[in-house]
Short mmCIF file of C-alpha atoms and ligand atoms in Angstrom, two decimals:
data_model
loop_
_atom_site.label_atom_id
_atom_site.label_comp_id
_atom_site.label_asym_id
_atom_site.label_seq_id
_atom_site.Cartn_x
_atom_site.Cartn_y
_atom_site.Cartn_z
CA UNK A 1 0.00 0.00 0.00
CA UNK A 2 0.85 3.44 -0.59
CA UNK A 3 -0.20 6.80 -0.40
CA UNK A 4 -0.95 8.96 -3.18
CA UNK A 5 -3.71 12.70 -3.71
CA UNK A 6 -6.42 11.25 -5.82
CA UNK A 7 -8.34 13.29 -8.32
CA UNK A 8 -11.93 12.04 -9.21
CA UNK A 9 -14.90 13.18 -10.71
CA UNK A 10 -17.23 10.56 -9.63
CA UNK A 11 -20.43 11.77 -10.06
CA UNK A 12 -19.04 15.10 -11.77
CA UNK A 13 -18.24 16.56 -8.53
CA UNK A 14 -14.39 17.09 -8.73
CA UNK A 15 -12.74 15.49 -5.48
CA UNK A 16 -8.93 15.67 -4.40
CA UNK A 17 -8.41 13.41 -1.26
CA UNK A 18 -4.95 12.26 -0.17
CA UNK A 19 -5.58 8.25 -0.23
CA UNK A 20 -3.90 4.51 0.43
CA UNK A 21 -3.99 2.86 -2.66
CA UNK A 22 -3.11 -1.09 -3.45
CA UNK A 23 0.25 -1.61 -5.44
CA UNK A 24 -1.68 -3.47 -8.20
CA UNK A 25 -4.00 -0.41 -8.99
CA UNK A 26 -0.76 1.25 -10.52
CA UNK A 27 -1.08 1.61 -14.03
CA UNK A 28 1.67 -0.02 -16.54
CA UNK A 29 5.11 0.88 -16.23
CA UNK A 30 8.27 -0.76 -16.59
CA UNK A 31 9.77 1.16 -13.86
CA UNK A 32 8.65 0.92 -10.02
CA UNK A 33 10.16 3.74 -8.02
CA UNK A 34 10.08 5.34 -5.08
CA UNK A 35 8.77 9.07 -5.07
CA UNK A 36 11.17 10.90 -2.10
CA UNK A 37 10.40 14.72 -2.89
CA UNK A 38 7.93 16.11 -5.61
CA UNK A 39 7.08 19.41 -6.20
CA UNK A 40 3.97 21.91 -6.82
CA UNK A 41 4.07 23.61 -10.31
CA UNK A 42 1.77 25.85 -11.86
CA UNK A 43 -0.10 22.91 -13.84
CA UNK A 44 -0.48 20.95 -10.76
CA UNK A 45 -2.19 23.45 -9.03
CA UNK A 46 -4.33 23.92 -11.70
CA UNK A 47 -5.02 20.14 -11.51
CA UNK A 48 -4.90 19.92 -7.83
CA UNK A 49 -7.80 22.67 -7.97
CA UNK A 50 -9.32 21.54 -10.91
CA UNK A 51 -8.71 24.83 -12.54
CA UNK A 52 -8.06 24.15 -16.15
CA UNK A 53 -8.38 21.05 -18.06
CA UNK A 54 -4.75 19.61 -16.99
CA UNK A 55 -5.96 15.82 -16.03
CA UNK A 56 -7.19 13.76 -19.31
CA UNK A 57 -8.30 11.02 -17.60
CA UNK A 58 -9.81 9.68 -14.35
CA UNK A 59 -8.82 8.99 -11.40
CA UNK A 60 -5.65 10.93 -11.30
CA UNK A 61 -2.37 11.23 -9.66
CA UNK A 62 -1.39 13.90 -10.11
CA UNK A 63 2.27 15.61 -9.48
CA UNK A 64 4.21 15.95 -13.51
CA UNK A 65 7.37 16.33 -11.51
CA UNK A 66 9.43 13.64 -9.40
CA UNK A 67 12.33 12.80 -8.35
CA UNK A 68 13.55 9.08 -5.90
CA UNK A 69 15.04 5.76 -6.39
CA UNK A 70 13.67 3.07 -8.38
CA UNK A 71 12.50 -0.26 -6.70
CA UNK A 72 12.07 -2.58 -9.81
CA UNK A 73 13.21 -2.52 -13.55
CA UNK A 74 12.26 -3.96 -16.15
CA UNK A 75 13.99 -1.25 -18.54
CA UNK A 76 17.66 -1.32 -19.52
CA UNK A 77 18.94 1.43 -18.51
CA UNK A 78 17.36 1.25 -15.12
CA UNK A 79 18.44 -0.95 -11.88
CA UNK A 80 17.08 -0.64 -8.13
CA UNK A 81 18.91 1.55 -5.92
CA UNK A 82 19.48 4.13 -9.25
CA UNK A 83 18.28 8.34 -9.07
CA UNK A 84 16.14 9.62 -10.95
CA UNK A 85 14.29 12.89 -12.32
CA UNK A 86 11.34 12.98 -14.10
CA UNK A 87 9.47 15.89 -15.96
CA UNK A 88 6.71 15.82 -18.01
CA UNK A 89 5.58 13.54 -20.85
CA UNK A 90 1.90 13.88 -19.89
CA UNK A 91 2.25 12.09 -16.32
CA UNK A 92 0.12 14.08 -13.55
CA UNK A 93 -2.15 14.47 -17.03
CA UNK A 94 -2.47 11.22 -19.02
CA UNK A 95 -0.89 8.57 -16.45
CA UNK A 96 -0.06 8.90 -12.84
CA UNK A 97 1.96 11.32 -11.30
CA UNK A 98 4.34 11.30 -8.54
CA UNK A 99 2.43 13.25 -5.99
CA UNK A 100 2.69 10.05 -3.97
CA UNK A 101 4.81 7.46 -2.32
CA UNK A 102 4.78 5.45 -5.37
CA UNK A 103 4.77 5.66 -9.28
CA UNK A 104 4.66 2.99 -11.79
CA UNK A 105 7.00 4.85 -14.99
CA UNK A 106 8.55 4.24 -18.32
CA UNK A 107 11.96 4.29 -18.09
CA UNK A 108 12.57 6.43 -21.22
CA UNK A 109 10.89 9.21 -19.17
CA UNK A 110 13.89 9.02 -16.51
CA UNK A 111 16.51 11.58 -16.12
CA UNK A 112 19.47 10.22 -14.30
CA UNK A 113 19.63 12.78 -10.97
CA UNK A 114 23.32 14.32 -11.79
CA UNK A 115 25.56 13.84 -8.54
CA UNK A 116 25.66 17.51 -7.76
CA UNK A 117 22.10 17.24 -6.89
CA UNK A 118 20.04 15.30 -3.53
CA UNK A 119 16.49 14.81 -4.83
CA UNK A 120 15.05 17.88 -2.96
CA UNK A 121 17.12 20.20 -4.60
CA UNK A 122 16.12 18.40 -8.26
CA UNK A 123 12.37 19.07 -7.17
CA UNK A 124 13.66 22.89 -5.84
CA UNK A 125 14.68 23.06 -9.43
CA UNK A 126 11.42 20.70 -11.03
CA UNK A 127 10.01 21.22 -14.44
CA UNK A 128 10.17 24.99 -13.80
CA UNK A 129 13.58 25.03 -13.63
CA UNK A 130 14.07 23.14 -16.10
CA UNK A 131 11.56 24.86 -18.60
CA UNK A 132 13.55 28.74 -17.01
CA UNK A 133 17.08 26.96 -18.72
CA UNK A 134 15.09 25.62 -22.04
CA UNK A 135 14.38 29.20 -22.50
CA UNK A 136 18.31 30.52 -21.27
CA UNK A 137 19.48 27.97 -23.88
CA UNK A 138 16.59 29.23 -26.92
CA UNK A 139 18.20 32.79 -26.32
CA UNK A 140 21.87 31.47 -25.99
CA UNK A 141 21.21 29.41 -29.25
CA UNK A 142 20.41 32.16 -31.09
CA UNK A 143 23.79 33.52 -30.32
CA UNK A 144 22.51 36.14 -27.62
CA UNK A 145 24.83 37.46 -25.13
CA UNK A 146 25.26 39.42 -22.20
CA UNK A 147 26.79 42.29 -24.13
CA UNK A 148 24.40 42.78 -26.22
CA UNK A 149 21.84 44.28 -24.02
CA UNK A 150 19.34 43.57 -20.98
CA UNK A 151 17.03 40.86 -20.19
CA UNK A 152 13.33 41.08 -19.20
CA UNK A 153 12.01 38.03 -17.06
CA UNK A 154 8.06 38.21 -16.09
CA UNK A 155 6.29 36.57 -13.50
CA UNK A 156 9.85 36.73 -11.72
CA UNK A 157 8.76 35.92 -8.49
CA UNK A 158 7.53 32.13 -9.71
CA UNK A 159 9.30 29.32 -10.24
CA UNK A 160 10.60 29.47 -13.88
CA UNK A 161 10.86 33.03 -13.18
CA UNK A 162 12.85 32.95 -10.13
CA UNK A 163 15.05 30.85 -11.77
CA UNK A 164 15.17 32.30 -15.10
CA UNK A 165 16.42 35.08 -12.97
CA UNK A 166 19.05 33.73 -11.07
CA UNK A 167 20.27 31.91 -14.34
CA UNK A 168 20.85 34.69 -16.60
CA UNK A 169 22.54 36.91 -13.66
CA UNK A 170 24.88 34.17 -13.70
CA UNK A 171 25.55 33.76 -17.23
CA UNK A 172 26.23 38.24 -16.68
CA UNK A 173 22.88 39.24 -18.13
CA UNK A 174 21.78 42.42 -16.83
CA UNK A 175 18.66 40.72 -15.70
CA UNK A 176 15.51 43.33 -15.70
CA UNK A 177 12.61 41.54 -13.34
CA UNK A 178 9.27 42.55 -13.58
CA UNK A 179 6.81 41.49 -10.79
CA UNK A 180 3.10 42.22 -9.71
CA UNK A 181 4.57 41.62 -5.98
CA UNK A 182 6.19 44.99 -5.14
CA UNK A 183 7.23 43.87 -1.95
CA UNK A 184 9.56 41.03 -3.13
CA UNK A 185 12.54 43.13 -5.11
CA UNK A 186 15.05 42.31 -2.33
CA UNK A 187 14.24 38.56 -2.65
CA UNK A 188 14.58 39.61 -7.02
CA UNK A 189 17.57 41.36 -6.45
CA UNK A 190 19.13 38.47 -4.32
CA UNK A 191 18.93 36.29 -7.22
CA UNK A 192 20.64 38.34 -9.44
CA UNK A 193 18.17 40.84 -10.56
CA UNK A 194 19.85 44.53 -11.33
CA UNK A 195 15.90 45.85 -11.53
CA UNK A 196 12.90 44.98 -10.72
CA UNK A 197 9.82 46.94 -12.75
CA UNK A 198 6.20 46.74 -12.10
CA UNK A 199 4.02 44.35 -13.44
CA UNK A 200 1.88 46.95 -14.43
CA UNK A 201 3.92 48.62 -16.89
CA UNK A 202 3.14 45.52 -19.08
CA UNK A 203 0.38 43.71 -18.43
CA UNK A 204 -2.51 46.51 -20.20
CA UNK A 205 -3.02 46.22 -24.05
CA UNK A 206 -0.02 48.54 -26.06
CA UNK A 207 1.13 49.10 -29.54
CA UNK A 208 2.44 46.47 -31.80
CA UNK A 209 5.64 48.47 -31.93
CA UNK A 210 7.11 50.36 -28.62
CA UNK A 211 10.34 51.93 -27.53
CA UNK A 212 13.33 49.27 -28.08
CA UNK A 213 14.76 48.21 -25.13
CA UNK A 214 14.85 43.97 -24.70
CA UNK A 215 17.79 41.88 -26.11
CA UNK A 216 15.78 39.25 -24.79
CA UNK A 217 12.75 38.06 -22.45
CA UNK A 218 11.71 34.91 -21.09
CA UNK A 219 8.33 34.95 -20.81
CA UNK A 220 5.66 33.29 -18.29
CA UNK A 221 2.67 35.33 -18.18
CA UNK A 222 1.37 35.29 -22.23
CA UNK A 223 -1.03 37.41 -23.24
CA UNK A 224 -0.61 41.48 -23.12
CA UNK A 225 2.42 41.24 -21.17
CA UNK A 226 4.16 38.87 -24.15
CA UNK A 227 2.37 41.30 -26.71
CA UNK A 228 4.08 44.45 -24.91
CA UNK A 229 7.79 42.29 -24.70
CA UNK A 230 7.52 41.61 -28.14
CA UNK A 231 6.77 45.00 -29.20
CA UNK A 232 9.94 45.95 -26.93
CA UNK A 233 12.49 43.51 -28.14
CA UNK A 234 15.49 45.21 -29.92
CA UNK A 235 15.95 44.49 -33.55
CA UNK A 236 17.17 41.04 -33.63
CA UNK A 237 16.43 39.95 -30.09
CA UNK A 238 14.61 36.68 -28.86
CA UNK A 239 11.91 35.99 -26.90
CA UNK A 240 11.33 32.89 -24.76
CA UNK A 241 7.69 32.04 -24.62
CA UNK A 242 6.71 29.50 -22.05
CA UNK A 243 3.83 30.69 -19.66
CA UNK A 244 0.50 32.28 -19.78
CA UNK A 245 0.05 33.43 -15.88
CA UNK A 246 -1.76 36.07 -17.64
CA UNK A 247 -3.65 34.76 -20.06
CA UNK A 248 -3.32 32.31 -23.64
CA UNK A 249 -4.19 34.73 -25.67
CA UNK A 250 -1.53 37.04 -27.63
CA UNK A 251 -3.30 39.77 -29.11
CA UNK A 252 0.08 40.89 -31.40
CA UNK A 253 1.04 41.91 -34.96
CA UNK A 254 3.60 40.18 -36.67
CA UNK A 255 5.68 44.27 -36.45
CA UNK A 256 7.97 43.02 -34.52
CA UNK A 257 8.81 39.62 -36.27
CA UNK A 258 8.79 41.30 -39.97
CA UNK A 259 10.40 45.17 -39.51
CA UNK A 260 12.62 44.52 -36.33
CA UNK A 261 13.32 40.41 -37.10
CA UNK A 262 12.20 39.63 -33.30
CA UNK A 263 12.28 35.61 -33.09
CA UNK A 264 9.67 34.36 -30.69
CA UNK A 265 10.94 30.94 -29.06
CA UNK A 266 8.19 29.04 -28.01
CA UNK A 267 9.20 26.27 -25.29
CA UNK A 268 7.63 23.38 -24.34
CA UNK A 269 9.05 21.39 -21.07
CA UNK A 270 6.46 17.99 -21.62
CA UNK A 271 7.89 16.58 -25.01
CA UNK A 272 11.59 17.02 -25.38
CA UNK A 273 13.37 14.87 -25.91
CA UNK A 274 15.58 12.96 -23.70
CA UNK A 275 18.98 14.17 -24.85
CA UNK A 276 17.39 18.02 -24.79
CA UNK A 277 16.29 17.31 -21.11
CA UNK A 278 20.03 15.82 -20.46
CA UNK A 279 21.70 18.74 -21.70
CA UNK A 280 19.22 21.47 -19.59
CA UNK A 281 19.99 19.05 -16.68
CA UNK A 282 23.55 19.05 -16.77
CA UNK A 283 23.56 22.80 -17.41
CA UNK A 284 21.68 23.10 -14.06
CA UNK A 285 23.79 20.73 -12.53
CA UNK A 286 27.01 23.07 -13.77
CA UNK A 287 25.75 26.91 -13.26
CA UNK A 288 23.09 26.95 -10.45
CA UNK A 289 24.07 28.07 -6.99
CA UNK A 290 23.05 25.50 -3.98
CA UNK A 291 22.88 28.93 -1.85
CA UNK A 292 20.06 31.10 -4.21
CA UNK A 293 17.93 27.10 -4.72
CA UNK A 294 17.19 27.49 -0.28
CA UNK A 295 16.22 31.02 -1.10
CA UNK A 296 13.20 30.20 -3.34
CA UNK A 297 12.54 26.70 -1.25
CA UNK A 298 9.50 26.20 0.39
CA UNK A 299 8.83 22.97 2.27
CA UNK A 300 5.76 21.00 2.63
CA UNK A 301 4.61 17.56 3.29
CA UNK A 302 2.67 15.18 0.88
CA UNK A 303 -0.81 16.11 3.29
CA UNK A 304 -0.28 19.60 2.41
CA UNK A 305 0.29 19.64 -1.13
CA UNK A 306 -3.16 20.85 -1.57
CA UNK A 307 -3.03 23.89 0.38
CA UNK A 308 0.32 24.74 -1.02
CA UNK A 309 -1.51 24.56 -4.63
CA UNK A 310 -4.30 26.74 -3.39
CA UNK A 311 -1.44 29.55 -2.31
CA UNK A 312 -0.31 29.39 -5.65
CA UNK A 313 -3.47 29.85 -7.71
CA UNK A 314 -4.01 32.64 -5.15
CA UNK A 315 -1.04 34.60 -6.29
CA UNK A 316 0.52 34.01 -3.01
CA UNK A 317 3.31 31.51 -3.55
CA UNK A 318 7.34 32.52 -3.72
CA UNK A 319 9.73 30.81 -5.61
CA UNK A 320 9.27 26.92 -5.31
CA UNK A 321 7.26 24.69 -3.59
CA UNK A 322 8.52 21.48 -2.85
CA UNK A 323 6.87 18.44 -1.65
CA UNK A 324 8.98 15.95 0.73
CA UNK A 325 7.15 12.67 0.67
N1 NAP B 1 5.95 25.62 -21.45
C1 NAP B 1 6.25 24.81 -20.48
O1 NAP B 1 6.70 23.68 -20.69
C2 NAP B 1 6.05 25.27 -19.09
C3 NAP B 1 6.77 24.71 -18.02
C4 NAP B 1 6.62 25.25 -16.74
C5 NAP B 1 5.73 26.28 -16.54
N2 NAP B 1 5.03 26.77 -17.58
C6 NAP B 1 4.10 27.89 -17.42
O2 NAP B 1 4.86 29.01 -17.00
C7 NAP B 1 4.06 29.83 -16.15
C8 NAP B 1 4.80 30.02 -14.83
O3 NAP B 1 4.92 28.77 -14.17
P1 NAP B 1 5.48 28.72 -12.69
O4 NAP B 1 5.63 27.29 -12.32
O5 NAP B 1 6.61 29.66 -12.57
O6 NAP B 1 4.22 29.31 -11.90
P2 NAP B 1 4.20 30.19 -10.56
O7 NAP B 1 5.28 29.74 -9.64
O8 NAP B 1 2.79 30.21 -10.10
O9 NAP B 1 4.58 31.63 -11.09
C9 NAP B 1 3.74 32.38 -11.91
C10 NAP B 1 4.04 33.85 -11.68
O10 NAP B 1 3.32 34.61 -12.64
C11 NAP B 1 2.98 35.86 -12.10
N3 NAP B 1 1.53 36.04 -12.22
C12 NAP B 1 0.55 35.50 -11.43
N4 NAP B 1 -0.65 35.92 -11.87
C13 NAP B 1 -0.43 36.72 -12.92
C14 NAP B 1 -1.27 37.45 -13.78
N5 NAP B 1 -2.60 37.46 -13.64
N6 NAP B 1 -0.71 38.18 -14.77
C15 NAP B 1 0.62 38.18 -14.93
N7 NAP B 1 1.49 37.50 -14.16
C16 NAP B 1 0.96 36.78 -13.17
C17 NAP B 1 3.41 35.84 -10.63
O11 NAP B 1 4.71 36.42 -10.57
P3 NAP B 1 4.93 37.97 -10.16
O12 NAP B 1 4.02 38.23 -9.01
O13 NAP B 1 6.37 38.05 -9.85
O14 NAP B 1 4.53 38.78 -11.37
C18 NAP B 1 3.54 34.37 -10.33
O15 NAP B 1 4.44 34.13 -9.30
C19 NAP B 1 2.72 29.10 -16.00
O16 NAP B 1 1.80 29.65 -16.92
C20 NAP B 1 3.05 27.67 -16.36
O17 NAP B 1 1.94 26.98 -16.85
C21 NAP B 1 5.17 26.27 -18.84
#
């Protein structure tokens, strides 16, 4: 037995109820591991809260992030006793997740945990670390550096944001953070941050083309905020779009792409492939600092995951929730 959050919709009524399930009810895998931290991102909230339509199928675990040993393996590359991360590839969605004691995985899903890394700090970092360093390397591979201007990062304050942050200081980006939590620029400036700007200033509907001033933006929030980055990115600049905290929609022109040759980077964590993942893990592993990862740590036990994913949708949560299980 084990215990795992449930999501149901038995009679239509959505119910999330921390449970003891049987071994045999886990679905086909040809890893068995043992979940030892996990973490609360933005899309588990919105499953744990049944706020958008993450979970394709029911019951649900849910939890898309995890990181533990594994128990059993039927895969290759997999033997008891080994670390792993996972991120992604629908589970938490489409098969169950690792907000729980156990999970039953495919072991083409599995990151080896690199050495420099316990699993709580790999679920400090989660897929929102991960996705903040697919979008470092987008603007890196289009041959983007420090020198050639600042960097805006929205929703800074979140999890890919706080990390985005602390990434690109490191790499020498002048890192430009804007927030809707005024009170938080000392916690923005600790991570590297050399400004921190209201939300405000881009989150209202603008012009298509605006005063020049990005080399490049990673993006979490969508919507007019991505409009108004886009319509500030410097002639040849990049911008990394992964988020829509405020909203899916991207009410744009194509100005900036066609007169000012703006490339917008659209990143998705859930289907990359493994050797993408390796190479944004070992990255991590290389550039960020144990010290800044406490900072944005909060701790929470598996009971509590649901409150903690409440916090969030509220606007309330700092940096990164993880789960110790
Ligand atoms: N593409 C991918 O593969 C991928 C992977 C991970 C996450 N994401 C997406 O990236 C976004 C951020 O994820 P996360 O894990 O960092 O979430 P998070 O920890 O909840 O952070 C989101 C941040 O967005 C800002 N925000 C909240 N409400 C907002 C609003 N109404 N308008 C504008 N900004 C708002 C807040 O930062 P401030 O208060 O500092 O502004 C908040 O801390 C989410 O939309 C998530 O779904 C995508």
């Amino acid at each position: 037995m084990f215990h795992a959050w449930l999501l149901d919709r038995p009679s239509g009524t959505f119910h999330a109820e921390l449970v003891e399930l049987a071994d045999d009810s886990l679905p086909a895998g040809d890893v068995l591991v043992q979940v030892l931290h996990s973490t609360i991102n933005y899309k588990d909230a919105l499953a744990l809260t049944d706020r958008a339509p993450v979970v394709r199928r029911w019951p649900m675990v849910p939890g898309i992030d995890g990181a533990g040993i594994v128990l059993e393996s039927r895969h290759a590359a997999w033997k008891p006793g080994d670390r792993w991360i996972l991120n992604g590839w629908g589970v938490g969605e489409n098969h169950w997740g690792c907000l729980a004691e156990r999970a039953s995985l495919r072991g083409d899903w599995l990151v080896p945990l690199p050495g420099r890394f316990d699993t709580r700090q790999a679920m400090i970092i989660g897929t929102a670390g991960y996705t903040a360093m697919l979008c470092v390397q987008a603007i890196a591979a289009r041959e983007l550096k420090p020198q050639d201007g600042e960097v805006l990062v929205t929703g800074a304050t979140g999890g890919v944001g706080s990390i985005a942050v602390a990434l690109l200081a490191r790499r020498g980006w002048r890192v430009v953070a804007a927030t809707g939590k005024a009170d938080q620029a000392d916690y923005l400036r600790a991570l590297g941050a050399a400004e921190v700007i209201p939300r405000q200033q881009l989150s209202e509907p603008g012009k298509p083309l605006q005063k020049e001033r990005w080399a490049a933006v990673v993006d979490t929030a969508g919507s007019h905020i991505l409009a108004n980055a886009c319509a500030q990115t410097r002639w040849g600049g990049v911008v990394a779009a992964c988020g829509l905290a405020q909203g899916m929609d991207f009410a744009s022109s194509v100005a900036p792409f066609i007169l000012r040759n703006v490339t917008l980077a659209g990143i998705d964590s859930v289907m990359q492939p493994l050797a993408a993942r390796r190479a944004a893990w070992a990255a991590l592993a290389e550039e960020v600092d144990s010290g800044q990862l406490e900072a944005m740590a909060h701790d929470v036990r598996l009971d509590q995951a649901l409150e903690a994913a409440r916090r969030l949708m509220a606007g309330q949560a700092l940096g990164r929730t993880v789960v110790n299980i």
